[in-house]
Amino acid sequence: VLGGWASNSRWSLLGGIRGSAQMISYEIAMGLGLIGVVLTYNTLDLQSIARQQGALLWGWLPAWGVLYQPVAFLIFLVGGIAESKRIPFDLPESESELVSGYFTEYSGAKHLMFMMADFVEVVLVAALVTTFFFGGWQFPGLDRTGFTAPWGAHVALPSIVVALLQVTAFMVKLIALTLFQIIVRWTLPRYRYDQLMQLGWKGLLPLALANVMLTAGLVLWLGSAPQ
């Protein structure tokens, strides 16, 4: 918003205004989606959320957050893609309408800083989705002492090997979600401005509110968060 205002250009100003309106419309739904996750795991600690996703359901299915909160996952992922201002949510910088939007008047290193911020947001969203909904560094069967196969056999591993496997698991999930966001960018056309506002206020927000109410009711009924 400040970049568009400081450019003294009507196209840049319109891009900044679009960015602010777009941000408000989906970030409320994103926050409500995270409230559902917090209610499910009864903590704000990201490490604790990731640890609780290390269990196995029925002995083989990873107890990841996407199974407990599928609606919150979709809301947060859609909002995260919109946060990065990439297609189909690149209305603040739509070339066919606003030249280059809020950074039309910037070039060189200043333009690079805008673009780097956008692409860092893509990686950050992938990291948060991995932590909240895909177990973080957790890998099915892998614990602090080693790896346990589905048929019960346990292989003891040095702690440094376990740490490397956990880092690898997190990075694989991170890269996969980053590639997914890039594929979405290459595949879908841009939303119209009114379509994006309707999606945020009439679609994501009511769905996120319903998810929070349902999650709170289930946690209250069951008496505890999943362990």
Short mmCIF file of C-alpha atoms in Angstrom, two decimals:
data_model
loop_
_atom_site.label_atom_id
_atom_site.label_comp_id
_atom_site.label_asym_id
_atom_site.label_seq_id
_atom_site.Cartn_x
_atom_site.Cartn_y
_atom_site.Cartn_z
CA VAL A 1 0.00 0.00 0.00
CA LEU A 2 2.79 2.41 0.91
CA GLY A 3 4.71 1.50 -2.26
CA GLY A 4 1.68 2.21 -4.43
CA TRP A 5 0.93 5.50 -2.65
CA ALA A 6 4.53 6.73 -2.81
CA SER A 7 4.74 6.07 -6.57
CA ASN A 8 2.46 9.03 -7.37
CA SER A 9 0.79 6.95 -10.09
CA ARG A 10 -2.89 6.13 -10.41
CA TRP A 11 -2.11 2.57 -11.52
CA SER A 12 0.21 1.96 -8.58
CA LEU A 13 -2.30 3.49 -6.17
CA LEU A 14 -5.07 1.25 -7.49
CA GLY A 15 -2.78 -1.76 -7.08
CA GLY A 16 -2.06 -0.82 -3.47
CA ILE A 17 -5.77 -0.34 -2.73
CA ARG A 18 -6.53 -3.70 -4.30
CA GLY A 19 -3.80 -5.30 -2.19
CA SER A 20 -5.22 -3.90 1.06
CA ALA A 21 -8.80 -4.91 0.23
CA GLN A 22 -7.66 -8.36 -0.88
CA MET A 23 -5.58 -8.87 2.27
CA ILE A 24 -8.48 -8.08 4.61
CA SER A 25 -10.91 -10.31 2.73
CA TYR A 26 -8.91 -13.54 3.08
CA GLU A 27 -6.74 -13.03 6.17
CA ILE A 28 -9.77 -13.07 8.48
CA ALA A 29 -10.70 -16.50 7.12
CA MET A 30 -7.06 -17.65 7.45
CA GLY A 31 -7.01 -16.65 11.11
CA LEU A 32 -10.27 -18.46 11.80
CA GLY A 33 -8.87 -21.54 10.06
CA LEU A 34 -5.89 -21.51 12.43
CA ILE A 35 -8.25 -21.17 15.40
CA GLY A 36 -9.71 -24.54 14.38
CA VAL A 37 -6.21 -26.05 14.47
CA VAL A 38 -5.47 -24.49 17.86
CA LEU A 39 -8.75 -25.84 19.26
CA THR A 40 -7.96 -29.29 17.89
CA TYR A 41 -4.48 -29.54 19.44
CA ASN A 42 -5.14 -27.29 22.46
CA THR A 43 -1.85 -25.40 22.08
CA LEU A 44 -0.24 -22.46 20.31
CA ASP A 45 3.20 -24.13 20.29
CA LEU A 46 4.15 -25.15 16.74
CA GLN A 47 6.48 -27.89 18.00
CA SER A 48 3.73 -29.38 20.14
CA ILE A 49 1.33 -29.30 17.18
CA ALA A 50 3.89 -31.13 15.04
CA ARG A 51 4.63 -33.70 17.78
CA GLN A 52 0.96 -34.53 18.23
CA GLN A 53 0.80 -35.37 14.53
CA GLY A 54 3.47 -38.07 14.95
CA ALA A 55 0.99 -40.78 15.98
CA LEU A 56 -0.47 -43.40 13.66
CA LEU A 57 -4.19 -44.04 13.25
CA TRP A 58 -5.06 -47.73 13.05
CA GLY A 59 -1.36 -48.47 13.05
CA TRP A 60 -0.60 -47.18 9.55
CA LEU A 61 -2.27 -43.83 8.78
CA PRO A 62 -0.34 -40.69 9.84
CA ALA A 63 -2.42 -38.59 12.24
CA TRP A 64 -1.76 -35.38 10.34
CA GLY A 65 -3.77 -32.23 10.84
CA VAL A 66 -5.25 -32.41 7.35
CA LEU A 67 -7.29 -35.41 8.53
CA TYR A 68 -8.63 -33.58 11.59
CA GLN A 69 -9.05 -30.18 9.92
CA PRO A 70 -9.59 -30.65 6.15
CA VAL A 71 -11.74 -27.53 5.86
CA ALA A 72 -9.18 -25.40 7.71
CA PHE A 73 -6.48 -26.81 5.41
CA LEU A 74 -8.33 -25.71 2.28
CA ILE A 75 -9.10 -22.28 3.73
CA PHE A 76 -5.52 -21.69 4.87
CA LEU A 77 -4.02 -22.92 1.59
CA VAL A 78 -6.31 -20.72 -0.53
CA GLY A 79 -5.64 -17.74 1.72
CA GLY A 80 -1.91 -18.46 1.62
CA ILE A 81 -1.85 -18.48 -2.17
CA ALA A 82 -3.72 -15.18 -2.12
CA GLU A 83 -1.21 -13.85 0.43
CA SER A 84 1.63 -14.37 -2.03
CA LYS A 85 -0.30 -12.37 -4.67
CA ARG A 86 0.35 -14.98 -7.32
CA ILE A 87 -2.11 -16.06 -10.02
CA PRO A 88 -5.07 -16.50 -9.67
CA PHE A 89 -4.91 -13.82 -6.94
CA ASP A 90 -2.49 -11.35 -8.54
CA LEU A 91 -5.02 -8.51 -8.80
CA PRO A 92 -2.71 -5.93 -7.13
CA GLU A 93 -0.25 -6.31 -10.02
CA SER A 94 -2.42 -7.45 -12.94
CA GLU A 95 -0.46 -6.43 -16.04
CA SER A 96 -3.48 -6.31 -18.36
CA GLU A 97 -5.20 -3.69 -16.16
CA LEU A 98 -2.64 -1.85 -14.00
CA VAL A 99 0.63 -2.19 -15.98
CA SER A 100 2.48 -3.78 -13.02
CA GLY A 101 0.36 -2.56 -10.14
CA TYR A 102 1.91 -1.29 -6.95
CA PHE A 103 5.53 -1.63 -8.15
CA THR A 104 5.10 -0.10 -11.62
CA GLU A 105 7.44 2.80 -10.78
CA TYR A 106 10.13 0.62 -9.18
CA SER A 107 13.10 -0.97 -10.94
CA GLY A 108 16.43 -2.57 -10.15
CA ALA A 109 17.03 -3.59 -6.55
CA LYS A 110 13.77 -2.02 -5.33
CA HIS A 111 11.76 -4.11 -7.79
CA LEU A 112 13.80 -7.15 -6.73
CA MET A 113 12.85 -6.62 -3.08
CA PHE A 114 9.14 -6.60 -3.97
CA MET A 115 9.46 -9.80 -6.00
CA MET A 116 11.62 -11.53 -3.39
CA ALA A 117 9.06 -10.75 -0.70
CA ASP A 118 6.33 -12.34 -2.82
CA PHE A 119 8.29 -15.52 -3.47
CA VAL A 120 9.48 -15.81 0.13
CA GLU A 121 5.80 -15.73 1.08
CA VAL A 122 5.25 -18.79 -1.15
CA VAL A 123 7.88 -20.73 0.81
CA LEU A 124 6.57 -19.44 4.15
CA VAL A 125 3.02 -20.55 3.35
CA ALA A 126 4.33 -23.99 2.37
CA ALA A 127 6.24 -24.22 5.67
CA LEU A 128 3.20 -23.25 7.74
CA VAL A 129 0.91 -25.67 5.89
CA THR A 130 3.50 -28.42 6.45
CA THR A 131 3.63 -27.66 10.18
CA PHE A 132 -0.10 -27.31 10.79
CA PHE A 133 -1.51 -29.97 8.49
CA PHE A 134 1.20 -32.42 7.36
CA GLY A 135 3.05 -33.29 10.53
CA GLY A 136 5.99 -30.92 10.22
CA TRP A 137 9.18 -32.99 10.49
CA GLN A 138 7.23 -36.14 11.42
CA PHE A 139 7.61 -39.21 9.21
CA PRO A 140 5.38 -42.29 9.68
CA GLY A 141 7.15 -44.80 11.92
CA LEU A 142 10.11 -42.53 12.72
CA ASP A 143 10.70 -41.56 16.37
CA ARG A 144 13.65 -40.41 18.48
CA THR A 145 15.13 -43.90 18.72
CA GLY A 146 14.74 -45.09 15.13
CA PHE A 147 12.25 -46.40 12.60
CA THR A 148 9.35 -48.76 13.28
CA ALA A 149 7.97 -50.64 10.28
CA PRO A 150 4.20 -51.21 9.88
CA TRP A 151 4.66 -54.91 10.73
CA GLY A 152 6.30 -54.00 14.06
CA ALA A 153 10.01 -54.41 13.34
CA HIS A 154 12.11 -51.64 14.92
CA VAL A 155 15.41 -50.39 13.54
CA ALA A 156 17.52 -48.35 15.97
CA LEU A 157 19.21 -45.33 14.41
CA PRO A 158 21.75 -42.81 15.73
CA SER A 159 20.25 -39.51 16.83
CA ILE A 160 22.06 -37.60 14.08
CA VAL A 161 20.55 -39.88 11.43
CA VAL A 162 17.08 -39.41 12.93
CA ALA A 163 17.56 -35.63 12.89
CA LEU A 164 18.68 -35.69 9.25
CA LEU A 165 15.68 -37.83 8.27
CA GLN A 166 13.34 -35.41 10.05
CA VAL A 167 14.88 -32.42 8.28
CA THR A 168 14.61 -34.28 4.98
CA ALA A 169 10.95 -35.11 5.61
CA PHE A 170 10.16 -31.46 6.34
CA MET A 171 12.02 -30.26 3.25
CA VAL A 172 10.31 -32.79 0.96
CA LYS A 173 6.88 -31.65 2.17
CA LEU A 174 7.94 -28.00 1.86
CA ILE A 175 9.17 -28.43 -1.72
CA ALA A 176 6.07 -30.41 -2.72
CA LEU A 177 3.72 -27.68 -1.44
CA THR A 178 5.82 -24.97 -3.07
CA LEU A 179 5.62 -26.80 -6.40
CA PHE A 180 1.87 -27.17 -5.94
CA GLN A 181 1.49 -23.41 -5.56
CA ILE A 182 3.58 -22.87 -8.69
CA ILE A 183 1.46 -25.38 -10.62
CA VAL A 184 -1.68 -23.53 -9.54
CA ARG A 185 -0.12 -20.31 -10.78
CA TRP A 186 0.58 -21.86 -14.17
CA THR A 187 -2.86 -23.47 -14.51
CA LEU A 188 -5.65 -21.17 -13.33
CA PRO A 189 -6.76 -17.85 -14.86
CA ARG A 190 -6.98 -14.67 -12.81
CA TYR A 191 -10.09 -13.93 -10.75
CA ARG A 192 -12.05 -10.79 -11.39
CA TYR A 193 -11.92 -8.30 -8.53
CA ASP A 194 -15.57 -8.86 -7.58
CA GLN A 195 -15.10 -12.63 -7.73
CA LEU A 196 -12.22 -12.46 -5.27
CA MET A 197 -14.22 -10.29 -2.85
CA GLN A 198 -17.14 -12.72 -3.04
CA LEU A 199 -14.81 -15.66 -2.46
CA GLY A 200 -13.33 -14.03 0.63
CA TRP A 201 -16.43 -12.56 2.27
CA LYS A 202 -19.21 -14.87 1.06
CA GLY A 203 -17.26 -18.10 0.70
CA LEU A 204 -14.21 -18.48 2.93
CA LEU A 205 -15.41 -16.41 5.90
CA PRO A 206 -18.74 -18.23 6.53
CA LEU A 207 -17.02 -21.58 5.94
CA ALA A 208 -14.27 -20.72 8.43
CA LEU A 209 -16.81 -19.59 11.05
CA ALA A 210 -18.77 -22.83 10.62
CA ASN A 211 -15.55 -24.84 10.95
CA VAL A 212 -14.60 -23.07 14.20
CA MET A 213 -18.05 -23.67 15.70
CA LEU A 214 -18.06 -27.34 14.66
CA THR A 215 -14.53 -27.89 15.97
CA ALA A 216 -15.31 -26.21 19.29
CA GLY A 217 -18.43 -28.34 19.66
CA LEU A 218 -16.56 -31.57 18.91
CA VAL A 219 -13.70 -30.72 21.30
CA LEU A 220 -16.20 -29.86 24.03
CA TRP A 221 -18.14 -33.07 23.40
CA LEU A 222 -15.08 -35.34 23.26
CA GLY A 223 -13.52 -33.62 26.27
CA SER A 224 -9.94 -33.42 24.99
CA ALA A 225 -7.82 -32.74 21.95
CA PRO A 226 -6.45 -35.66 19.91
CA GLN A 227 -3.17 -37.02 21.24
#
